PDB file of C-alpha atoms in Angstrom:
ATOM      1  CA  MET A   1     -29.063  32.718  40.343  1.00  0.00           C
ATOM      2  CA  ALA A   2     -32.090  33.664  38.164  1.00  0.00           C
ATOM      3  CA  CYS A   3     -29.626  33.272  34.970  1.00  0.00           C
ATOM      4  CA  GLN A   4     -28.450  30.111  35.894  1.00  0.00           C
ATOM      5  CA  ARG A   5     -31.768  28.431  36.683  1.00  0.00           C
ATOM      6  CA  GLY A   6     -32.621  29.867  33.195  1.00  0.00           C
ATOM      7  CA  ILE A   7     -30.012  28.235  31.316  1.00  0.00           C
ATOM      8  CA  LYS A   8     -30.565  24.978  32.855  1.00  0.00           C
ATOM      9  CA  CYS A   9     -34.264  25.133  32.260  1.00  0.00           C
ATOM     10  CA  GLN A  10     -33.090  25.791  28.618  1.00  0.00           C
ATOM     11  CA  GLU A  11     -30.787  22.498  29.021  1.00  0.00           C
ATOM     12  CA  SER A  12     -33.916  20.808  30.053  1.00  0.00           C
ATOM     13  CA  TYR A  13     -35.920  21.697  27.082  1.00  0.00           C
ATOM     14  CA  ILE A  14     -32.998  20.916  24.554  1.00  0.00           C
ATOM     15  CA  ALA A  15     -32.639  17.112  26.242  1.00  0.00           C
ATOM     16  CA  CYS A  16     -36.649  16.579  26.036  1.00  0.00           C
ATOM     17  CA  ALA A  17     -36.783  17.816  22.586  1.00  0.00           C
ATOM     18  CA  LYS A  18     -34.088  15.697  21.694  1.00  0.00           C
ATOM     19  CA  SER A  19     -35.321  12.522  23.511  1.00  0.00           C
ATOM     20  CA  ALA A  20     -38.790  13.014  21.899  1.00  0.00           C
ATOM     21  CA  LEU A  21     -37.266  13.054  18.566  1.00  0.00           C
ATOM     22  CA  ILE A  22     -35.185  10.074  19.120  1.00  0.00           C
ATOM     23  CA  THR A  23     -38.308   8.150  20.794  1.00  0.00           C
ATOM     24  CA  ASN A  24     -40.863   8.885  18.043  1.00  0.00           C
ATOM     25  CA  PHE A  25     -39.413  10.528  15.074  1.00  0.00           C
ATOM     26  CA  VAL A  26     -35.857   8.825  13.953  1.00  0.00           C
ATOM     27  CA  PRO A  27     -36.978   5.609  14.091  1.00  0.00           C
ATOM     28  CA  LYS A  28     -39.711   6.451  11.673  1.00  0.00           C
ATOM     29  CA  PHE A  29     -37.907   8.549   9.125  1.00  0.00           C
ATOM     30  CA  VAL A  30     -34.244   8.076  10.005  1.00  0.00           C
ATOM     31  CA  GLY A  31     -32.258   5.116   9.059  1.00  0.00           C
ATOM     32  CA  PHE A  32     -32.676   1.648   7.833  1.00  0.00           C
ATOM     33  CA  GLY A  33     -35.268   0.670   9.895  1.00  0.00           C
ATOM     34  CA  ALA A  34     -37.285   3.444   8.528  1.00  0.00           C
ATOM     35  CA  ILE A  35     -37.175   2.446   4.636  1.00  0.00           C
ATOM     36  CA  SER A  36     -37.806  -0.832   3.046  1.00  0.00           C
ATOM     37  CA  ARG A  37     -35.248  -2.060   0.522  1.00  0.00           C
ATOM     38  CA  ASP A  38     -38.164  -2.599  -2.170  1.00  0.00           C
ATOM     39  CA  ASP A  39     -39.247   1.172  -1.729  1.00  0.00           C
ATOM     40  CA  VAL A  40     -35.410   2.165  -2.156  1.00  0.00           C
ATOM     41  CA  GLN A  41     -35.324   0.177  -5.565  1.00  0.00           C
ATOM     42  CA  GLU A  42     -38.850   1.410  -6.655  1.00  0.00           C
ATOM     43  CA  THR A  43     -38.952   5.074  -5.681  1.00  0.00           C
ATOM     44  CA  HIS A  44     -35.283   5.879  -4.518  1.00  0.00           C
ATOM     45  CA  THR A  45     -33.174   4.513  -7.559  1.00  0.00           C
ATOM     46  CA  SER A  46     -32.776   6.692 -10.258  1.00  0.00           C
ATOM     47  CA  ASP A  47     -33.374   5.856 -13.916  1.00  0.00           C
ATOM     48  CA  LEU A  48     -29.743   6.519 -15.099  1.00  0.00           C
ATOM     49  CA  ALA A  49     -28.402   4.365 -12.181  1.00  0.00           C
ATOM     50  CA  VAL A  50     -31.026   1.443 -13.614  1.00  0.00           C
ATOM     51  CA  SER A  51     -29.767   1.751 -17.057  1.00  0.00           C
ATOM     52  CA  LEU A  52     -25.580   1.539 -16.122  1.00  0.00           C
ATOM     53  CA  PHE A  53     -26.328  -1.039 -13.500  1.00  0.00           C
ATOM     54  CA  SER A  54     -28.969  -2.992 -14.780  1.00  0.00           C
ATOM     55  CA  ILE A  55     -26.864  -6.441 -15.103  1.00  0.00           C
ATOM     56  CA  PHE A  56     -26.167  -6.385 -11.457  1.00  0.00           C
ATOM     57  CA  LEU A  57     -29.185  -4.931 -10.331  1.00  0.00           C
ATOM     58  CA  SER A  58     -31.577  -8.129  -9.795  1.00  0.00           C
ATOM     59  CA  ASP A  59     -32.626  -7.889  -5.896  1.00  0.00           C
ATOM     60  CA  SER A  60     -29.756  -5.555  -5.104  1.00  0.00           C
ATOM     61  CA  VAL A  61     -29.844  -2.017  -3.828  1.00  0.00           C
ATOM     62  CA  ILE A  62     -27.860   0.910  -4.977  1.00  0.00           C
ATOM     63  CA  LEU A  63     -26.188   2.801  -2.035  1.00  0.00           C
ATOM     64  CA  ILE A  64     -23.848   5.720  -2.476  1.00  0.00           C
ATOM     65  CA  LEU A  65     -21.287   6.148   0.435  1.00  0.00           C
ATOM     66  CA  ASP A  66     -19.210   8.893   1.611  1.00  0.00           C
ATOM     67  CA  GLY A  67     -16.858   9.712   4.466  1.00  0.00           C
ATOM     68  CA  THR A  68     -17.729  14.133   5.146  1.00  0.00           C
ATOM     69  CA  TYR A  69     -16.415  15.989   7.566  1.00  0.00           C
ATOM     70  CA  ILE A  70     -17.867  18.667  10.472  1.00  0.00           C
ATOM     71  CA  TYR A  71     -15.308  21.240  11.994  1.00  0.00           C
ATOM     72  CA  ILE A  72     -15.766  21.362  15.934  1.00  0.00           C
ATOM     73  CA  GLN A  73     -14.368  23.811  18.195  1.00  0.00           C
ATOM     74  CA  LYS A  74     -10.897  22.885  20.171  1.00  0.00           C
ATOM     75  CA  SER A  75     -11.674  20.335  23.053  1.00  0.00           C
ATOM     76  CA  SER A  76     -10.512  20.696  26.158  1.00  0.00           C
ATOM     77  CA  LYS A  77      -9.459  17.279  26.917  1.00  0.00           C
ATOM     78  CA  ASN A  78      -6.137  16.513  25.423  1.00  0.00           C
ATOM     79  CA  ASN A  79      -6.786  13.572  24.194  1.00  0.00           C
ATOM     80  CA  VAL A  80      -9.616  13.897  22.307  1.00  0.00           C
ATOM     81  CA  GLN A  81      -8.219  17.079  21.088  1.00  0.00           C
ATOM     82  CA  ARG A  82      -5.205  15.022  19.232  1.00  0.00           C
ATOM     83  CA  ARG A  83      -7.659  12.410  17.814  1.00  0.00           C
ATOM     84  CA  CYS A  84     -10.282  15.246  16.591  1.00  0.00           C
ATOM     85  CA  TYR A  85      -7.357  17.292  14.852  1.00  0.00           C
ATOM     86  CA  SER A  86      -6.873  16.468  10.997  1.00  0.00           C
ATOM     87  CA  MET A  87      -3.539  17.088   9.576  1.00  0.00           C
ATOM     88  CA  HIS A  88      -5.208  17.206   6.236  1.00  0.00           C
ATOM     89  CA  LYS A  89      -7.535  20.025   7.146  1.00  0.00           C
ATOM     90  CA  HIS A  90      -4.973  21.841  10.229  1.00  0.00           C
ATOM     91  CA  ARG A  91      -8.306  21.854  12.072  1.00  0.00           C
ATOM     92  CA  PRO A  92     -10.219  19.972  14.421  1.00  0.00           C
ATOM     93  CA  LEU A  93     -13.375  18.184  13.087  1.00  0.00           C
ATOM     94  CA  VAL A  94     -14.919  14.786  13.092  1.00  0.00           C
ATOM     95  CA  LYS A  95     -16.131  12.327  10.392  1.00  0.00           C
ATOM     96  CA  PRO A  96     -19.563  11.240   9.542  1.00  0.00           C
ATOM     97  CA  MET A  97     -20.140   8.253   6.863  1.00  0.00           C
ATOM     98  CA  VAL A  98     -22.883   9.701   4.718  1.00  0.00           C
ATOM     99  CA  ILE A  99     -25.229   6.729   3.098  1.00  0.00           C
ATOM    100  CA  VAL A 100     -27.154   8.030   0.270  1.00  0.00           C
ATOM    101  CA  THR A 101     -29.870   6.246  -2.751  1.00  0.00           C
ATOM    102  CA  THR A 102     -28.585   7.383  -6.356  1.00  0.00           C
ATOM    103  CA  THR A 103     -31.906   9.924  -6.213  1.00  0.00           C
ATOM    104  CA  GLY A 104     -30.437  11.710  -2.949  1.00  0.00           C
ATOM    105  CA  TYR A 105     -32.859  10.198  -0.423  1.00  0.00           C
ATOM    106  CA  ILE A 106     -30.465  10.156   3.188  1.00  0.00           C
ATOM    107  CA  MET A 107     -30.389   6.317   4.224  1.00  0.00           C
ATOM    108  CA  SER A 108     -28.321   7.195   7.410  1.00  0.00           C
ATOM    109  CA  ILE A 109     -25.560   8.969   8.742  1.00  0.00           C
ATOM    110  CA  ILE A 110     -23.391   7.226  10.812  1.00  0.00           C
ATOM    111  CA  GLY A 111     -20.994   8.112  13.186  1.00  0.00           C
ATOM    112  CA  PRO A 112     -19.038  10.185  13.916  1.00  0.00           C
ATOM    113  CA  PHE A 113     -15.381   8.956  13.693  1.00  0.00           C
ATOM    114  CA  PHE A 114     -12.275  10.708  15.175  1.00  0.00           C
ATOM    115  CA  ALA A 115     -10.314  12.653  12.421  1.00  0.00           C
ATOM    116  CA  ASP A 116      -7.019  11.014  12.839  1.00  0.00           C
ATOM    117  CA  GLY A 117      -5.264   8.362  11.057  1.00  0.00           C
ATOM    118  CA  LYS A 118      -7.127   5.822  12.187  1.00  0.00           C
ATOM    119  CA  ASN A 119      -9.988   6.773  10.743  1.00  0.00           C
ATOM    120  CA  ASN A 120     -10.122   6.888   6.675  1.00  0.00           C
ATOM    121  CA  ASP A 121     -13.300   6.035   4.739  1.00  0.00           C
ATOM    122  CA  ALA A 122     -12.097   2.234   4.169  1.00  0.00           C
ATOM    123  CA  SER A 123     -11.462   1.484   8.112  1.00  0.00           C
ATOM    124  CA  MET A 124     -15.093   3.375   8.665  1.00  0.00           C
ATOM    125  CA  LEU A 125     -17.012   1.637   6.561  1.00  0.00           C
ATOM    126  CA  ARG A 126     -15.028  -1.520   7.539  1.00  0.00           C
ATOM    127  CA  ASN A 127     -16.309  -0.607  11.314  1.00  0.00           C
ATOM    128  CA  ILE A 128     -19.619  -0.074  10.345  1.00  0.00           C
ATOM    129  CA  LEU A 129     -20.113  -3.410   8.749  1.00  0.00           C
ATOM    130  CA  ASP A 130     -18.621  -5.245  11.390  1.00  0.00           C
ATOM    131  CA  LYS A 131     -20.814  -3.384  14.086  1.00  0.00           C
ATOM    132  CA  ASN A 132     -23.964  -4.065  11.854  1.00  0.00           C
ATOM    133  CA  ALA A 133     -24.318  -0.278  13.126  1.00  0.00           C
ATOM    134  CA  ASP A 134     -27.854   1.050  12.381  1.00  0.00           C
ATOM    135  CA  GLY A 135     -28.897  -2.412  11.492  1.00  0.00           C
ATOM    136  CA  ILE A 136     -27.223  -2.144   7.866  1.00  0.00           C
ATOM    137  CA  MET A 137     -26.422  -5.684   7.359  1.00  0.00           C
ATOM    138  CA  ASP A 138     -29.525  -6.950   8.195  1.00  0.00           C
ATOM    139  CA  TRP A 139     -31.057  -4.440   5.878  1.00  0.00           C
ATOM    140  CA  LEU A 140     -28.822  -5.241   3.308  1.00  0.00           C
ATOM    141  CA  GLN A 141     -28.820  -9.183   3.524  1.00  0.00           C
ATOM    142  CA  GLU A 142     -25.621  -9.150   1.585  1.00  0.00           C
ATOM    143  CA  GLY A 143     -27.059  -7.912  -1.449  1.00  0.00           C
ATOM    144  CA  GLY A 144     -25.988  -4.472  -2.715  1.00  0.00           C
ATOM    145  CA  ILE A 145     -24.128  -2.340  -4.757  1.00  0.00           C
ATOM    146  CA  PHE A 146     -21.801   0.417  -3.146  1.00  0.00           C
ATOM    147  CA  ILE A 147     -21.002   3.498  -5.412  1.00  0.00           C
ATOM    148  CA  LEU A 148     -17.847   4.397  -3.317  1.00  0.00           C
ATOM    149  CA  ASP A 149     -14.780   6.995  -4.409  1.00  0.00           C
ATOM    150  CA  ARG A 150     -11.505   6.332  -4.309  1.00  0.00           C
ATOM    151  CA  GLY A 151     -11.000   6.950  -0.489  1.00  0.00           C
ATOM    152  CA  PHE A 152     -12.358   3.164  -0.180  1.00  0.00           C
ATOM    153  CA  ARG A 153      -9.657   1.424  -2.264  1.00  0.00           C
ATOM    154  CA  ASP A 154      -8.084  -0.501   1.008  1.00  0.00           C
ATOM    155  CA  ILE A 155     -11.710  -2.111   1.408  1.00  0.00           C
ATOM    156  CA  LEU A 156     -12.851  -3.348  -1.774  1.00  0.00           C
ATOM    157  CA  ASN A 157     -11.329  -6.741  -2.294  1.00  0.00           C
ATOM    158  CA  SER A 158     -12.809  -7.611   1.171  1.00  0.00           C
ATOM    159  CA  LEU A 159     -16.574  -5.904   0.381  1.00  0.00           C
ATOM    160  CA  GLU A 160     -16.294  -7.953  -2.560  1.00  0.00           C
ATOM    161  CA  ASP A 161     -15.359 -10.994  -0.275  1.00  0.00           C
ATOM    162  CA  ASP A 162     -18.728 -10.377   1.689  1.00  0.00           C
ATOM    163  CA  GLY A 163     -20.724 -10.409  -1.468  1.00  0.00           C
ATOM    164  CA  PHE A 164     -21.422  -6.645  -2.071  1.00  0.00           C
ATOM    165  CA  GLU A 165     -20.581  -5.498  -5.716  1.00  0.00           C
ATOM    166  CA  THR A 166     -18.714  -2.312  -5.747  1.00  0.00           C
ATOM    167  CA  LYS A 167     -18.045   0.800  -8.608  1.00  0.00           C
ATOM    168  CA  SER A 168     -15.768   3.123  -7.976  1.00  0.00           C
ATOM    169  CA  PRO A 169     -13.376   5.321 -10.347  1.00  0.00           C
ATOM    170  CA  SER A 170     -10.522   3.501 -11.337  1.00  0.00           C
ATOM    171  CA  PHE A 171      -6.903   3.970 -10.591  1.00  0.00           C
ATOM    172  CA  LEU A 172      -3.659   5.445 -12.694  1.00  0.00           C
ATOM    173  CA  PRO A 173      -1.456   2.573 -13.240  1.00  0.00           C
ATOM    174  CA  LYS A 174       1.979   3.602 -12.376  1.00  0.00           C
ATOM    175  CA  ALA A 175       4.210   4.731 -15.203  1.00  0.00           C
ATOM    176  CA  GLU A 176       1.094   5.848 -17.248  1.00  0.00           C
ATOM    177  CA  LYS A 177      -0.191   9.384 -17.607  1.00  0.00           C
ATOM    178  CA  GLN A 178      -3.791   8.654 -18.211  1.00  0.00           C
ATOM    179  CA  LEU A 179      -6.268   5.978 -18.098  1.00  0.00           C
ATOM    180  CA  PRO A 180      -7.407   3.970 -20.786  1.00  0.00           C
ATOM    181  CA  THR A 181     -10.376   4.892 -22.632  1.00  0.00           C
ATOM    182  CA  SER A 182     -12.570   2.238 -21.182  1.00  0.00           C
ATOM    183  CA  GLU A 183     -11.408   2.698 -17.822  1.00  0.00           C
ATOM    184  CA  ALA A 184     -11.815   6.221 -17.963  1.00  0.00           C
ATOM    185  CA  ASN A 185     -15.527   5.895 -19.005  1.00  0.00           C
ATOM    186  CA  HIS A 186     -15.987   3.686 -15.834  1.00  0.00           C
ATOM    187  CA  SER A 187     -14.504   6.489 -13.820  1.00  0.00           C
ATOM    188  CA  ARG A 188     -17.248   9.085 -16.058  1.00  0.00           C
ATOM    189  CA  LEU A 189     -20.051   6.827 -15.279  1.00  0.00           C
ATOM    190  CA  VAL A 190     -19.248   6.286 -11.596  1.00  0.00           C
ATOM    191  CA  THR A 191     -19.105  10.130 -11.216  1.00  0.00           C
ATOM    192  CA  LYS A 192     -22.350  10.653 -12.745  1.00  0.00           C
ATOM    193  CA  ILE A 193     -24.185   8.530  -9.837  1.00  0.00           C
ATOM    194  CA  ARG A 194     -21.944  10.013  -7.098  1.00  0.00           C
ATOM    195  CA  TRP A 195     -23.334  13.412  -7.620  1.00  0.00           C
ATOM    196  CA  ALA A 196     -25.873  12.836  -5.060  1.00  0.00           C
ATOM    197  CA  VAL A 197     -23.703  12.299  -2.080  1.00  0.00           C
ATOM    198  CA  GLU A 198     -21.643  15.491  -2.838  1.00  0.00           C
ATOM    199  CA  CYS A 199     -25.221  17.524  -3.121  1.00  0.00           C
ATOM    200  CA  VAL A 200     -25.962  15.942   0.475  1.00  0.00           C
ATOM    201  CA  ASN A 201     -22.306  16.651   2.060  1.00  0.00           C
ATOM    202  CA  GLY A 202     -22.576  20.536   0.911  1.00  0.00           C
ATOM    203  CA  ARG A 203     -26.370  20.401   2.370  1.00  0.00           C
ATOM    204  CA  ILE A 204     -25.112  19.082   5.671  1.00  0.00           C
ATOM    205  CA  LYS A 205     -22.500  21.837   6.019  1.00  0.00           C
ATOM    206  CA  SER A 206     -24.694  24.753   5.375  1.00  0.00           C
ATOM    207  CA  TRP A 207     -26.573  23.601   8.427  1.00  0.00           C
ATOM    208  CA  LYS A 208     -25.410  26.552  11.332  1.00  0.00           C
ATOM    209  CA  TYR A 209     -26.518  24.316  13.622  1.00  0.00           C
ATOM    210  CA  PHE A 210     -23.731  21.602  12.649  1.00  0.00           C
ATOM    211  CA  ASP A 211     -21.165  24.908  12.229  1.00  0.00           C
ATOM    212  CA  LYS A 212     -18.237  23.982  15.032  1.00  0.00           C
TER     213      LYS A 212
END
């Protein structure tokens, strides 16, 4: 009995700490509501990004988006277990969408999403924008440059219709063995900017708190 009471006390402490963080810490320091567009442009936009995309900037902000994954334990619920199982990794996992600036400042991490085929990078981003998750659409005000990888190819035209500028690596045309020089150089420039989100993904996966 004493052991059970101790476990319940620990759970209540964790619940209180979580509630305090969500109420007092998260709104001030995490998410799109914690920082203005001007601060992102002035403080969290790298000189390299400005030099590469200055013709598109004006009042826009540059954000790098990437869907990553975190391994989880096997769920006891059959439906959840099926939706969390990744056919690519052959393990159960969930997918958060990571949104950072070009300096690596974490704007928001939205999700997590299930790992099944219904949730690729493109569909996750479409869901986020349609639901205005974390107030992203209010913050962007239809003015933003998205640095993306090839996993977002199915949503590129839709984003441009919504008024966003997109930059992603070029695709190799059919029956071609290599990209033309101009497109290869464009892909290299995108890769030079996208390193920031890969670093953030590595940091997230290094935290033991998120391990399984």
